[in-house]
Tab-separated table of C-alpha atoms (C1' of nucleotides) in Angstrom:
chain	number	residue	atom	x	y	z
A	457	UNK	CA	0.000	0.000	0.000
A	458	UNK	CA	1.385	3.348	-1.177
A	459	UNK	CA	2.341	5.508	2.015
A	460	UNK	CA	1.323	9.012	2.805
A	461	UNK	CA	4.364	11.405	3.261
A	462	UNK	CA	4.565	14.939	4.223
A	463	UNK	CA	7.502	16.461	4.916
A	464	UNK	CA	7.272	20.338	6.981
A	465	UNK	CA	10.529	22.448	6.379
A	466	UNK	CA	10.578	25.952	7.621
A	467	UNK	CA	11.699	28.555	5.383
A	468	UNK	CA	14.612	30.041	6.294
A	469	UNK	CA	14.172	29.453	9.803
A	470	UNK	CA	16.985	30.538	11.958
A	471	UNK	CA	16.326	34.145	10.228
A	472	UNK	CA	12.277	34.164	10.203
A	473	UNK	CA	12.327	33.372	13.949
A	474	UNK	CA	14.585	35.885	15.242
A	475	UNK	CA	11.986	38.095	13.030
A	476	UNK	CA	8.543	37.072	14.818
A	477	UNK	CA	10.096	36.966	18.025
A	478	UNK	CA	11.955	40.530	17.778
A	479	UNK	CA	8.354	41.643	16.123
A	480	UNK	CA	7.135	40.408	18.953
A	481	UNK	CA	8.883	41.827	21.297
A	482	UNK	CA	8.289	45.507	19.827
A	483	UNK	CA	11.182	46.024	17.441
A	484	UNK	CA	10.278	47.713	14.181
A	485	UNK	CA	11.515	46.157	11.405
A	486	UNK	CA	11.117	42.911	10.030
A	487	UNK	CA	14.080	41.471	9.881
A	488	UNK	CA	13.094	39.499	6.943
A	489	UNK	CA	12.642	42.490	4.349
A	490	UNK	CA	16.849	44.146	5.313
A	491	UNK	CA	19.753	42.773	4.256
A	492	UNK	CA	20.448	40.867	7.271
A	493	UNK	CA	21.847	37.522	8.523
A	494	UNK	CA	22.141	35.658	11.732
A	495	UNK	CA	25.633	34.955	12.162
A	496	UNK	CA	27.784	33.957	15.386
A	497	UNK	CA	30.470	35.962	17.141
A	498	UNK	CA	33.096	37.305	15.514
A	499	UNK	CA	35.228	38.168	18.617
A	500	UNK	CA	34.882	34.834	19.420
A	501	UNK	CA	36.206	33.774	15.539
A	502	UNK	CA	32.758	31.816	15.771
A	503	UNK	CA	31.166	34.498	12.944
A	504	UNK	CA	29.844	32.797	10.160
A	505	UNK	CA	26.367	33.275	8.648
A	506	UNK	CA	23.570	30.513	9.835
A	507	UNK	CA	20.856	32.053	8.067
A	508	UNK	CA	20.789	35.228	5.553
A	509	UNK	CA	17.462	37.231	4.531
A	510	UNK	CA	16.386	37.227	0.666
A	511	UNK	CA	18.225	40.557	0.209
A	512	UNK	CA	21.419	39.478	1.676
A	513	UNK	CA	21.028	36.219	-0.650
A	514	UNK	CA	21.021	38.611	-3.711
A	515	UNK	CA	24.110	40.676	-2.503
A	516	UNK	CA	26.124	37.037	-2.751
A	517	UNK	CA	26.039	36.327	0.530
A	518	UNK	CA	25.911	32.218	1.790
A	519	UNK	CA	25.595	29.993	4.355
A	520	UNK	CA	28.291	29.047	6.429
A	521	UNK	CA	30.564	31.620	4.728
A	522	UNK	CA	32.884	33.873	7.144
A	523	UNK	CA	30.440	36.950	8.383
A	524	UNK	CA	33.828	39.278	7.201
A	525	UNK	CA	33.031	38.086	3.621
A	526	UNK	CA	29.337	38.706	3.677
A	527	UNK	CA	29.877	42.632	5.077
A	528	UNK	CA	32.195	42.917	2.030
A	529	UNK	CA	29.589	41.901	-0.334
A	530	UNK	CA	27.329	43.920	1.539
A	531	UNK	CA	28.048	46.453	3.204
A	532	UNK	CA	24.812	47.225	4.729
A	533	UNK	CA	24.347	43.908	6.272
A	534	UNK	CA	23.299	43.702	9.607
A	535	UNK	CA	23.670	40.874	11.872
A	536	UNK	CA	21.924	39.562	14.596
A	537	UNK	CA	23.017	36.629	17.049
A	538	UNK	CA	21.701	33.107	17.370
A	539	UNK	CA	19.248	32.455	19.921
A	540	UNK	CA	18.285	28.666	20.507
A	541	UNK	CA	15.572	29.330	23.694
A	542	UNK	CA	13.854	31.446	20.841
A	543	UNK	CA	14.495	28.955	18.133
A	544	UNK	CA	13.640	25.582	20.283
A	545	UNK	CA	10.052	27.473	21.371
A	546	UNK	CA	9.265	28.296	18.120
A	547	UNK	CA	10.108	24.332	16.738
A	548	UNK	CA	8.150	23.106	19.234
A	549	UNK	CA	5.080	25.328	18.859
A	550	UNK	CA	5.315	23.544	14.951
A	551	UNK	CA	5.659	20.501	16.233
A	552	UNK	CA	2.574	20.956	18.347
A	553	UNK	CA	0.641	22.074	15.676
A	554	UNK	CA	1.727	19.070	13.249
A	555	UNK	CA	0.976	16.907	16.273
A	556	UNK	CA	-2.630	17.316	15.632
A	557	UNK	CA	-2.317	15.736	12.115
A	558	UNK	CA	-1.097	12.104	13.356
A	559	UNK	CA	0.625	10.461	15.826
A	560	UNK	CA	3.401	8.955	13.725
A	561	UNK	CA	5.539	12.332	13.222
A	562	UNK	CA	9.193	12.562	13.222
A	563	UNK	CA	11.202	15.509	14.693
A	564	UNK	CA	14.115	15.542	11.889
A	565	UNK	CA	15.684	18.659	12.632
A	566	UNK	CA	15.122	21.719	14.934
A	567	UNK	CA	12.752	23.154	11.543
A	568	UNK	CA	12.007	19.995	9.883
A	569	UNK	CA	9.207	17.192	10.473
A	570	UNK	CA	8.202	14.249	8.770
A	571	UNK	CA	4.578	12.940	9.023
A	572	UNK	CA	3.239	9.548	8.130
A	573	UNK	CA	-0.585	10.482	7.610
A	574	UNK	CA	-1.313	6.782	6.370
A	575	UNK	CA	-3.525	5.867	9.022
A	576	UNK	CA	-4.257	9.385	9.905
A	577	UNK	CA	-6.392	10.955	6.576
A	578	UNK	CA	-9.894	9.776	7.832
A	579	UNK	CA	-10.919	10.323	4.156
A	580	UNK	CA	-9.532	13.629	3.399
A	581	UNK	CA	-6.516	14.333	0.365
A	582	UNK	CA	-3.422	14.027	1.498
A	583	UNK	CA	-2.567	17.184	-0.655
A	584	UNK	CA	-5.322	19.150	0.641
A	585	UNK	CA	-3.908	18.338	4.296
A	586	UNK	CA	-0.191	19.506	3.444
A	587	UNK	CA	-2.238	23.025	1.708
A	588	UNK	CA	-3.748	23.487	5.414
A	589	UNK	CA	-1.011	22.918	7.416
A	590	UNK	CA	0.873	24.989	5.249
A	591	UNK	CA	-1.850	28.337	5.927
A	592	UNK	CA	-2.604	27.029	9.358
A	593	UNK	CA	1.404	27.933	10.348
A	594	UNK	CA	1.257	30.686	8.445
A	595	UNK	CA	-1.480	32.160	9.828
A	596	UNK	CA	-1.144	30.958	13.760
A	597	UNK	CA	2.601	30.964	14.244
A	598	UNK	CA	3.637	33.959	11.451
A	599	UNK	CA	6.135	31.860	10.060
A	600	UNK	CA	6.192	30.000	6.671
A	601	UNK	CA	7.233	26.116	5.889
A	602	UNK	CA	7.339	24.357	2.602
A	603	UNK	CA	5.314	21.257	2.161
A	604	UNK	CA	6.788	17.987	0.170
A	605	UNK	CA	4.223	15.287	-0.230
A	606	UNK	CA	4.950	12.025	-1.290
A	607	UNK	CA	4.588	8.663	-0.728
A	608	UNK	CA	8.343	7.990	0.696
A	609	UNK	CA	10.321	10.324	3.069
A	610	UNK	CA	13.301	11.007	0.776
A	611	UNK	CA	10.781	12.267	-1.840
A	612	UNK	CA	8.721	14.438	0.378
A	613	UNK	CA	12.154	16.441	1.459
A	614	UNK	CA	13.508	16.627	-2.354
A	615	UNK	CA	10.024	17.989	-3.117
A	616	UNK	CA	10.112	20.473	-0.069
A	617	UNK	CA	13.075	21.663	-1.021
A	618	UNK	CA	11.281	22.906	-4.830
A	619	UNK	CA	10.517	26.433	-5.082
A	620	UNK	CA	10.733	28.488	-1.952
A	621	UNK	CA	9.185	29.918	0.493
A	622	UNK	CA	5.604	29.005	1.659
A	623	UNK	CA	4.800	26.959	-0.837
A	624	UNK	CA	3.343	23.168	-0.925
A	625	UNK	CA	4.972	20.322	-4.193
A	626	UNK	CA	4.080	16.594	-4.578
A	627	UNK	CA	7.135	14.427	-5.900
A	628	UNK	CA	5.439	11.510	-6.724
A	629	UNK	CA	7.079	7.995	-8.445
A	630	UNK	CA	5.620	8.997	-11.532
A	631	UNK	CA	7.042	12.791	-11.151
A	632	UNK	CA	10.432	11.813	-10.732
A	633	UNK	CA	11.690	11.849	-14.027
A	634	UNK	CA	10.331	15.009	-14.950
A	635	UNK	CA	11.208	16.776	-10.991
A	636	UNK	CA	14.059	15.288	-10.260
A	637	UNK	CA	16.332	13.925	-12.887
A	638	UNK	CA	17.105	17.166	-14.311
A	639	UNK	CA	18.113	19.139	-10.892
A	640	UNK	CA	22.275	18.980	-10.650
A	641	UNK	CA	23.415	15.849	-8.778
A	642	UNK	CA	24.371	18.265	-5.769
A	643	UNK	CA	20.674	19.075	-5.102
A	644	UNK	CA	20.320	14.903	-3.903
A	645	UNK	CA	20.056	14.726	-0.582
A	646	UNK	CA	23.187	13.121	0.750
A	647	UNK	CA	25.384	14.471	-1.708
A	648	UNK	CA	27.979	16.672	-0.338
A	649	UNK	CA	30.836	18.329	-1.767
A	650	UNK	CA	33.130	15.561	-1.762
A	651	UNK	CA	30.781	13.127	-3.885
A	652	UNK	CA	29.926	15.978	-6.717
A	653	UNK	CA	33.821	16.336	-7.772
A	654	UNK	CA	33.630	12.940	-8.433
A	655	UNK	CA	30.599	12.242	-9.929
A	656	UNK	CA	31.514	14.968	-12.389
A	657	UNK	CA	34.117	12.795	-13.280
A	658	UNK	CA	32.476	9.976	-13.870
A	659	UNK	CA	30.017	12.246	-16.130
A	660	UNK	CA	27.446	12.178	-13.424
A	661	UNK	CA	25.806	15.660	-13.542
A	662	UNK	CA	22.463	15.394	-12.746
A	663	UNK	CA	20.161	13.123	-10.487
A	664	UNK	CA	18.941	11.543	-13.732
A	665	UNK	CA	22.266	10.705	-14.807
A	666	UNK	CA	23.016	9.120	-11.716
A	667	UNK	CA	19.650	7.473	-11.671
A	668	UNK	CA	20.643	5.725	-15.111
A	669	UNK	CA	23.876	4.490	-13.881
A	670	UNK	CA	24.904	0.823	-13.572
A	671	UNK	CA	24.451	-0.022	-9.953
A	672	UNK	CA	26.889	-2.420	-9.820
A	673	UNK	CA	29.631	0.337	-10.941
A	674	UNK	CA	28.348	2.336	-8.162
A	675	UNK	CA	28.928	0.010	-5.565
A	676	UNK	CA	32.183	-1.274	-6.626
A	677	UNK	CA	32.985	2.683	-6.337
A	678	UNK	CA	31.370	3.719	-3.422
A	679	UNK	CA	30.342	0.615	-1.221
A	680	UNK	CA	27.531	1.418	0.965
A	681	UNK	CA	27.520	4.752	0.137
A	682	UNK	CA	26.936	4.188	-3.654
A	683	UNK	CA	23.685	2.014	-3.115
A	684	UNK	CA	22.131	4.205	-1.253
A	685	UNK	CA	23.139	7.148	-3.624
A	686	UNK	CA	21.567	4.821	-6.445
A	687	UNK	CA	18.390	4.077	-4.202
A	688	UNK	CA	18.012	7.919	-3.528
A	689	UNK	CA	18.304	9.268	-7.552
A	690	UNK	CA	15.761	6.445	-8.232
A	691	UNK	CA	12.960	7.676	-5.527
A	692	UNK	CA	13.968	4.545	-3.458
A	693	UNK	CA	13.635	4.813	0.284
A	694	UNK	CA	11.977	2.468	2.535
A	695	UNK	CA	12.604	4.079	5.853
A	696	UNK	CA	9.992	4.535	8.547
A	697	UNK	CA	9.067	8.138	10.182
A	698	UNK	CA	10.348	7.362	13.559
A	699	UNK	CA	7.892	9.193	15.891
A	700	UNK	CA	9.559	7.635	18.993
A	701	UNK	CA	12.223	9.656	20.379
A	702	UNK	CA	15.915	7.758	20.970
A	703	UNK	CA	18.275	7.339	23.504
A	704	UNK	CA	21.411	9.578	21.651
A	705	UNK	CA	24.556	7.543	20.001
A	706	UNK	CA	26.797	10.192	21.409
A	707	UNK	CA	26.803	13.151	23.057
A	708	UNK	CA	29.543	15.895	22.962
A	709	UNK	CA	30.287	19.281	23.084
A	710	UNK	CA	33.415	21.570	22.120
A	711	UNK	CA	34.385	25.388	21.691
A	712	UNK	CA	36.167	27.173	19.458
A	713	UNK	CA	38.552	29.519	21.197
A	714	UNK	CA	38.809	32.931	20.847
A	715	UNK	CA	42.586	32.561	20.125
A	716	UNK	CA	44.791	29.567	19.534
A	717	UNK	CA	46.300	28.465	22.468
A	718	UNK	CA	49.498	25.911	23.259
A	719	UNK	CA	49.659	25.921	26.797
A	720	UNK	CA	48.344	22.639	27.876
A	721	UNK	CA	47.272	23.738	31.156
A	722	UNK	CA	44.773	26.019	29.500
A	723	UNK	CA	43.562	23.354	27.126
A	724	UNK	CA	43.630	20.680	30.589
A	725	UNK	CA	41.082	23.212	31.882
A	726	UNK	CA	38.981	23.858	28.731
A	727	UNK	CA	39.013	20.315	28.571
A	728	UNK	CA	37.881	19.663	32.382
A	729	UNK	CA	34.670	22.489	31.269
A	730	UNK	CA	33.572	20.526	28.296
A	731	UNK	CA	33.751	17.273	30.439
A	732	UNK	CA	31.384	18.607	32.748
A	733	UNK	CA	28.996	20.077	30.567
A	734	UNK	CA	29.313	16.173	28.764
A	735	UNK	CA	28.748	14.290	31.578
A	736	UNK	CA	25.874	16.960	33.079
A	737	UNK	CA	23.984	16.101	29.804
A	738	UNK	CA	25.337	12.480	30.160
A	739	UNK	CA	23.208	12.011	33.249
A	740	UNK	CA	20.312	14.382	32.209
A	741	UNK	CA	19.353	11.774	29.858
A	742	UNK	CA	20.014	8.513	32.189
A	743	UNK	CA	22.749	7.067	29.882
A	744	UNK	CA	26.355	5.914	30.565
A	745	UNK	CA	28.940	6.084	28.400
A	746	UNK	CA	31.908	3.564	27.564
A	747	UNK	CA	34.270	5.468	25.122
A	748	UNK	CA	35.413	9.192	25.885
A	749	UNK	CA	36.944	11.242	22.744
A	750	UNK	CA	38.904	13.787	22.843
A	751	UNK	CA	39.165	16.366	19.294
A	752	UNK	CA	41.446	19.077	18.885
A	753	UNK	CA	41.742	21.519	15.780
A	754	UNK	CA	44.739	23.239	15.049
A	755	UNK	CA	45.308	26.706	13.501
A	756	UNK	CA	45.366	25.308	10.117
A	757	UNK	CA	42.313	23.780	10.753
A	758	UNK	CA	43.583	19.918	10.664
A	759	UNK	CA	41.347	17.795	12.996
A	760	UNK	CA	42.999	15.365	15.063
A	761	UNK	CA	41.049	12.810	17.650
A	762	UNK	CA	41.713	10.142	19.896
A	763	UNK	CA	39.578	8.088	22.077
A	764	UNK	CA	40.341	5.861	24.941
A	765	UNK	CA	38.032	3.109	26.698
A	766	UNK	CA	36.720	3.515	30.180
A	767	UNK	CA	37.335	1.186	32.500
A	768	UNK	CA	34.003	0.747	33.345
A	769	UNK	CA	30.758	2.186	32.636
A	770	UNK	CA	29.828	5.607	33.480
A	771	UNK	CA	28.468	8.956	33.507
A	772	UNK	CA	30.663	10.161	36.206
A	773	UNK	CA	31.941	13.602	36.016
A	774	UNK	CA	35.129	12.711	37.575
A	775	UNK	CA	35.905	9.635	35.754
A	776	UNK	CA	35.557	11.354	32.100
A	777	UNK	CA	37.831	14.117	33.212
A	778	UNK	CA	40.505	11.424	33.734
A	779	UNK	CA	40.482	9.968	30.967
A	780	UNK	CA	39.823	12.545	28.972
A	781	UNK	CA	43.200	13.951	30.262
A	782	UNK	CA	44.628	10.654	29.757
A	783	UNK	CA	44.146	11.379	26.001
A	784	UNK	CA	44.448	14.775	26.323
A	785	UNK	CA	47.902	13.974	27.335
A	786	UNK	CA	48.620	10.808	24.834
A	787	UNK	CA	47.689	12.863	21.685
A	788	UNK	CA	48.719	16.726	22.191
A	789	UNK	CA	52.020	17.576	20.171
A	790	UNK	CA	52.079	21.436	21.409
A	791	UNK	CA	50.327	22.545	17.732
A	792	UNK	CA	48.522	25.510	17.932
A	793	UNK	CA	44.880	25.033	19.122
A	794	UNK	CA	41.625	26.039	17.719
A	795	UNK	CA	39.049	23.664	18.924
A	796	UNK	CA	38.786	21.801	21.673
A	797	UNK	CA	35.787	19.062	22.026
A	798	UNK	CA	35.185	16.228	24.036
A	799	UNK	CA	32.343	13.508	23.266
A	800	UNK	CA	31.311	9.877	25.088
A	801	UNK	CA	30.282	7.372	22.364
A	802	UNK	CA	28.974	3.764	22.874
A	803	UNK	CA	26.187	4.799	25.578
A	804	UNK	CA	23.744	2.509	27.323
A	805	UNK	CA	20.907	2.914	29.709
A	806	UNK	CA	21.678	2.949	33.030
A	807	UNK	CA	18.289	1.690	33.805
A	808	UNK	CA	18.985	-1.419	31.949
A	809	UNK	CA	22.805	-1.905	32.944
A	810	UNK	CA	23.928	-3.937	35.795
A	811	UNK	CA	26.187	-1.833	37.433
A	812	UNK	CA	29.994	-3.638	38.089
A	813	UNK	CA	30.546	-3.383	41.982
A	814	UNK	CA	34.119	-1.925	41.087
A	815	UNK	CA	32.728	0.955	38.770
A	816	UNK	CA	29.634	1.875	41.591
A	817	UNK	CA	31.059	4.421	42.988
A	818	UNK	CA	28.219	5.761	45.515
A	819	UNK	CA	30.352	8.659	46.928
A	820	UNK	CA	30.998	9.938	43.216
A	821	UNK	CA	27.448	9.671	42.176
A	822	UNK	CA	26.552	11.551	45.118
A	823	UNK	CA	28.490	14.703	44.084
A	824	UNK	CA	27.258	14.750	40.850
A	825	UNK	CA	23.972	14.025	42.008
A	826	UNK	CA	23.941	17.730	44.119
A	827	UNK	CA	25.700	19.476	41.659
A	828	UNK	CA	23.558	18.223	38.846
A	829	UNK	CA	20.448	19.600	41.047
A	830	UNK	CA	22.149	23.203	41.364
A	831	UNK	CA	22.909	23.453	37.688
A	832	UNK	CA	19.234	22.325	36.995
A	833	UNK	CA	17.978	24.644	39.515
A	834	UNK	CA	20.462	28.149	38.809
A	835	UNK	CA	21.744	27.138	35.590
A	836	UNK	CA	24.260	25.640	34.000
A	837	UNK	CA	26.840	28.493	34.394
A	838	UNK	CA	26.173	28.330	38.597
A	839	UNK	CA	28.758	25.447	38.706
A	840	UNK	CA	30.924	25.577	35.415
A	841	UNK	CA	32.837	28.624	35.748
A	842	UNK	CA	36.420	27.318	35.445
A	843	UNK	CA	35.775	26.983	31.840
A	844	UNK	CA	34.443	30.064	31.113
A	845	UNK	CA	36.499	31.984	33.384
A	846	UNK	CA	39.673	30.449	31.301
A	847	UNK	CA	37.778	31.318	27.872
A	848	UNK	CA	37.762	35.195	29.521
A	849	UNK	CA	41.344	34.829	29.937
A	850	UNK	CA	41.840	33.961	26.642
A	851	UNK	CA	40.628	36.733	25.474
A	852	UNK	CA	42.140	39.222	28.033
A	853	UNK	CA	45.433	38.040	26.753
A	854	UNK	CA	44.444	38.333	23.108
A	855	UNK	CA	43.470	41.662	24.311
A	856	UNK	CA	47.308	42.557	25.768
A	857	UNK	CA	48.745	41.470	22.773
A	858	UNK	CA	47.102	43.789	20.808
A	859	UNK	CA	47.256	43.456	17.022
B	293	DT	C1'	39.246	39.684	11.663
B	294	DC	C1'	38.547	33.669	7.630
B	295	DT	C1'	36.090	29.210	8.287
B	296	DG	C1'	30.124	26.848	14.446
B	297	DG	C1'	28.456	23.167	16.972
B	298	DG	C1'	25.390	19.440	17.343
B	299	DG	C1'	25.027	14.890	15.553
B	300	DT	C1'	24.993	9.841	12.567
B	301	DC	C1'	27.113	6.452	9.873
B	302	DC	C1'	30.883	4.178	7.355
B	303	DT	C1'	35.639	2.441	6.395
B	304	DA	C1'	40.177	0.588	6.760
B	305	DG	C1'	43.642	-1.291	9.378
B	306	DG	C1'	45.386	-3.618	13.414
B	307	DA	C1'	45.040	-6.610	17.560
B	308	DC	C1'	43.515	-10.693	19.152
B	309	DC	C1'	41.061	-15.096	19.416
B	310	DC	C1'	39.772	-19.622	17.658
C	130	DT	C1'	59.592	-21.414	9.121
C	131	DC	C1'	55.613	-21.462	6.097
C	132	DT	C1'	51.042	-20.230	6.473
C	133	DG	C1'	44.389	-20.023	6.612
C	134	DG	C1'	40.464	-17.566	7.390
C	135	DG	C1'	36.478	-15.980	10.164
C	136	DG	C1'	34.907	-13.044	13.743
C	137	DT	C1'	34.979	-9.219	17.100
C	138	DC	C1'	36.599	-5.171	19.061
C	139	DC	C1'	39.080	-0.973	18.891
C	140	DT	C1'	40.937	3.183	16.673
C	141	DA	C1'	41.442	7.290	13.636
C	142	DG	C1'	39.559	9.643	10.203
C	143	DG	C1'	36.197	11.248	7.009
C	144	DA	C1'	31.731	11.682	4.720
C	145	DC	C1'	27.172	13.629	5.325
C	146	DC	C1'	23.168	16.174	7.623
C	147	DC	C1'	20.921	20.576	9.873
DNA sequence: TCTGGGGTCCTAGGACCC
DNA sequence: TCTGGGGTCCTAGGACCC
């Protein structure tokens, strides 16, 4: 039985949302109708543009491009920061909404949902559902999304993805060759730019062209990777909208610093920061962790990692900070440092684990247990302030040195 | 004043075991 | 003193997504 697909993608939503909310909130101007972008800090050499306004697009300006290039393509540009409290509300007021349609509705993204409405149409069109919940958010949230319908999940986002913004497209099997084979090979989802130098060489320019290649040669090329690749030009995709919410594969968090750094006491204590803020999150969600990773990125922007086993499992703050220096200490070569990050991998339930007598460390669990209640209660910054307090100094002496 | 931060999945090579 | 495979786990790195 053919499936009922909608995919909900919010145009341009980093940008519209800081709009409604600073709208909201009494400011003038909509920040959707100025050349404008929502970048991140500069002084922090975190500035580059998340989101850009229609005018900034036509100025040159892109995604992910260094907010210095975008003011010299436009020199009018203003820029305003990123804001996840406002941008989490807002997803979840859509999500709310689109909650109403069916139960079996998958949260892809902070601005993108897929719904299965199979089971859920009670004798109405599918495309006359995706045309109200496309004026419903309009007109009760003051946002806009683009609608894909389909009857697979990879072919409701290709067809969201058509002609922007607020606007609703159908992609279905017998649309593909006429929608989708003639877009460039780059507009597949899953196709990044290390695939499209290579497909070009293969004379592989479109999704058609890929579509019409031997899938044998694919694979031999590409594994895994070229299957799917195959699967995805042809309109092939089997996958289920996942509407329960998982346990995460990894959880991590890093910073970029405000200026490179070699002393490996500083790093030691940006490193001892990001541990806590790991295993804090770690415990929020009642998981334990075997493998800790430590990443560093130098000046030049090479990424190095290492990761070391724990001993036993655990979402202790103490233990990860061991290790992590462990590694910390193993891998560092006195480079130049960008980056710092530190992430747990291979995580488990602690509900469903039998704690090993040796790793149950009740004393341990104890002091994260109060300290976790503190951070929950004053926020997270109450208890993590050697981190931030050695990002300040950072800066301070970037400061001295002047330029 | 040049380049974020959160993830998932895959691969290739090596260690080790049977 | 010449040599097998199959399986699992670990590691480092790299691709992609939003």
């Amino acid at each position: 039985m053919e499936r009922k697909i909608l995919h909900v993608d919010v145009n341009n939503a980093f940008l519209s949302w800081t709009a409604v909310y600073m709208l909201k909130n009494g400011y003038k101007t909509d920040i959707r109708t100025i050349p404008s972008i929502i970048g991140g800090d500069e002084e922090r050499r975190s500035g580059i543009v998340l989101a850009k306004s229609p005018i900034a697009k036509k100025f040159g300006v892109v995604t992910g491009e260094p907010i210095y290039f975008a003011r010299k393509k436009c020199n009018k540009l203003e820029v305003f920061p990123v804001n996840f409290e406002v941008f989490n509300k807002y997803s979840n007021d859509l999500f709310m909404l689109l909650s109403q349609y069916t139960d079996k509705i998958e949260r892809f993204s902070i601005d993108e949902c897929f719904l299965d409405l199979t089971h859920f149409l009670n004798g109405r069109k599918l495309i006359d559902v995706a045309y109200e919940i496309n004026k419903r958010v309009e007109n009760e949230l003051n946002f806009t999304v683009n609608v894909g319908v389909s009857s697979n999940k990879l072919l409701a986002k290709m067809a969201s993805d058509f002609e922007k913004p607020n606007k609703v497209h159908t992609l279905y099997e017998d649309e593909i060759e006429d929608k989708m084979w003639p877009l460039p090979v780059s507009d597949l989802f899953m196709i990044g730019r290390k695939t499209v130098p290579k497909l070009y060489n293969l004379g592989i320019k479109t999704i058609g062209d890929l579509a019409k290649t031997d899938k044998d040669f694919l694979v031999k090329r590409f594994g895994k990777f070229g299957i799917m690749m195959w699967d995805y030009a042809n309109g092939i995709d089997e996958s289920e909208v996942r509407e329960k919410i998982e346990d995460p594969k990894s959880i991590g968090n890093s910073v970029t610093l405000p200026a490179d750094v070699t002393n490996i006491e500083q790093i030691e204590k940006i490193v001892v920061a990001l541990c806590e803020q790991v295993s804090f999150r770690l415990r929020k969600h009642r998981l334990i962790a075997k493998t800790v990773n430590v990443q560093l990125r130098t000046k030049d922007f090479k990424d190095y990692s290492h990761q070391k086993q724990l001993k036993f499992e655990t979402s202790s703050t103490k233990e990860i900070i061991e290790t992590s220096k462990e590694i910390l200490a193993e891998m560092y070569n006195g480079e130049p440092i960008r980056l710092i990050g530190v992430r747990v991998d291979n995580l488990e339930s602690k509900d469903e684990v039998q704690l090993s007598i040796f790793s149950n460390n009740e004393k341990q669990d104890k002091i994260d247990k109060v300290l976790d209640n503190l951070k929950n209660k004053y926020g997270y910054n109450s208890i993590t302030r050697a981190g931030k307090l050695e990002v300040e100094n950072i800066v301070k002496g970037k400061e001295k040195r002047g330029k």
